XYZ file of N, CA and C in Angstrom:
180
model
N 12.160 94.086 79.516
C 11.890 95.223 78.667
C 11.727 96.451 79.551
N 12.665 97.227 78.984
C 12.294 98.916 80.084
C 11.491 99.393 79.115
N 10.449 100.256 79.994
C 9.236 101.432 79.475
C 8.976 102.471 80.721
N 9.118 103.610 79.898
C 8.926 104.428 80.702
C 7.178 104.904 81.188
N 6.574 104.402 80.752
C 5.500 104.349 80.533
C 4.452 103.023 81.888
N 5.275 102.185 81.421
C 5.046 101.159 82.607
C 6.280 100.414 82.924
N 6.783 101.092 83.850
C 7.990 100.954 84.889
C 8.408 99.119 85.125
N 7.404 98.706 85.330
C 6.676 97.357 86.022
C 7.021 96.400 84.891
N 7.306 96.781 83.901
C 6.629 95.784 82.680
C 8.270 95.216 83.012
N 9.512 95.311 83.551
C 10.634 94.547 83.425
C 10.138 93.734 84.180
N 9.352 93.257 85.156
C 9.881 92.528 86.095
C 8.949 91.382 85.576
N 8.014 91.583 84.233
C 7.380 90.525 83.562
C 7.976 89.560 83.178
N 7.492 87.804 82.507
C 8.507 87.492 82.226
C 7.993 87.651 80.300
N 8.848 87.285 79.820
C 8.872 87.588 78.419
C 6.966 87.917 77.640
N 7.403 86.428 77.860
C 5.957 85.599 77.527
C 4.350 87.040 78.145
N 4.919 87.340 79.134
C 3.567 88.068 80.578
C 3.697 89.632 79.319
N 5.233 89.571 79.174
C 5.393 91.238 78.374
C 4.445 91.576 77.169
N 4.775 90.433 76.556
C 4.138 90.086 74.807
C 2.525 90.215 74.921
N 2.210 89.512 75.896
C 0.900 89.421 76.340
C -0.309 90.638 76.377
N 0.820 91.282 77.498
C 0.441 92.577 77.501
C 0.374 93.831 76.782
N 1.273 93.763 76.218
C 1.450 95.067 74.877
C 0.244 94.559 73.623
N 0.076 92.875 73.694
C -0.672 92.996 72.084
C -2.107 93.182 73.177
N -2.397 93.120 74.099
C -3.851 93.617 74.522
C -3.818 94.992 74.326
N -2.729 95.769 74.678
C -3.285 97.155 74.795
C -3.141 97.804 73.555
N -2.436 96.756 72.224
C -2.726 97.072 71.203
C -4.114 96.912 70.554
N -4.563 95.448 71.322
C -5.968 95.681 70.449
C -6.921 95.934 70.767
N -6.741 96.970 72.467
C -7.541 97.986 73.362
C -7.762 99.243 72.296
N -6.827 99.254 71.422
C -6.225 100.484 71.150
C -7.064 100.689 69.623
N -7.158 99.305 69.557
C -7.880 99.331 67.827
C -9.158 99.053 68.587
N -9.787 98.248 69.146
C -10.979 98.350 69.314
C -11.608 98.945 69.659
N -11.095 100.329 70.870
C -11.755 100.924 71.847
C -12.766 102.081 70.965
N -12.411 102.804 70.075
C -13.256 103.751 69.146
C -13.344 104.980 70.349
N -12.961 105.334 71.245
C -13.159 106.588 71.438
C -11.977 106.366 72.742
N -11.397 107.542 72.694
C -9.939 108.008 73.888
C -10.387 107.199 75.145
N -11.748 107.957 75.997
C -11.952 107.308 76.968
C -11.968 106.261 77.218
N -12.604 105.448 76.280
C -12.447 103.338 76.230
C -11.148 103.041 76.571
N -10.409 103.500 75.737
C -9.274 103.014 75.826
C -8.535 103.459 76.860
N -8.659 104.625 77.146
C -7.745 104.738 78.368
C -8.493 103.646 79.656
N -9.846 103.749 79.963
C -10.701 102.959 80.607
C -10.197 101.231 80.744
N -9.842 100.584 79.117
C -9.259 99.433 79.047
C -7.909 99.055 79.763
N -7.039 100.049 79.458
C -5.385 100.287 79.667
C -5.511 100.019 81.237
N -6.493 101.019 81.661
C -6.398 100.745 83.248
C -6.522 99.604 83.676
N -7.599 98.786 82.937
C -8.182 97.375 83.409
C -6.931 96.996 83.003
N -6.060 96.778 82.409
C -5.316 95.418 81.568
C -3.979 95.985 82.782
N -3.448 97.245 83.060
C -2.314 97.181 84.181
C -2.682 96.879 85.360
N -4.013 96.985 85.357
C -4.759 96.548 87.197
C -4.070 94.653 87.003
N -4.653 94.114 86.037
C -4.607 92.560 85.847
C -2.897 92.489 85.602
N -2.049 92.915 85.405
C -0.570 92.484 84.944
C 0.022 93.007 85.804
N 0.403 94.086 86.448
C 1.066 94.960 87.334
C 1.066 94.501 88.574
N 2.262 94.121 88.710
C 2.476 93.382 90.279
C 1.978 94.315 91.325
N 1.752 93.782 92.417
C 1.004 94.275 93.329
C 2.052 95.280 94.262
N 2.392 96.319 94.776
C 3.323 97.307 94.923
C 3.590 96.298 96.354
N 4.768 96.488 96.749
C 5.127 95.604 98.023
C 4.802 96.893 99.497
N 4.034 96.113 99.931
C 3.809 97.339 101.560
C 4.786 96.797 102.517
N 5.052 98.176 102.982
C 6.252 98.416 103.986
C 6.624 97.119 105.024
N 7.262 96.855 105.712
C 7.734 95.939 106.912
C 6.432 96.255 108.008
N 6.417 95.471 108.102
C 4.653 95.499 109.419
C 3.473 96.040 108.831
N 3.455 96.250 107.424
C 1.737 96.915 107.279
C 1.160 95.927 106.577
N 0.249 95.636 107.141
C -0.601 94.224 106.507
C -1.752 94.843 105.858
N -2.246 94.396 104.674
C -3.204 94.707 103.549
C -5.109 94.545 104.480
């Protein structure tokens, strides 16, 4: 699935995609105020969003 929104979400596999969109749907109904939810969104791409690959020789 392409999103411009979260770049990342193709390299999910189906199942990881589905997963993720109905959480941040029901981030979205539960949260009751902007900040929650944006607050949630962050938590739920921290947990799904592959980890960015570091360069040739830089170790974490």
């Amino acid at each position: 699935m392409e999103s411009n929104a979260f770049p990342w979400l193709h390299a999910l596999a189906d199942e990881d995609t589905y997963e993720f969109l109905d959480e941040v749907i029901r981030a979205a109904q539960d949260a009751g105020t902007h900040t929650a939810f944006l607050g949630r969104v962050d938590q739920l791409v921290a947990q799904h969003a592959p980890s960015p690959a570091l360069p040739h020789g830089v170790s974490p």
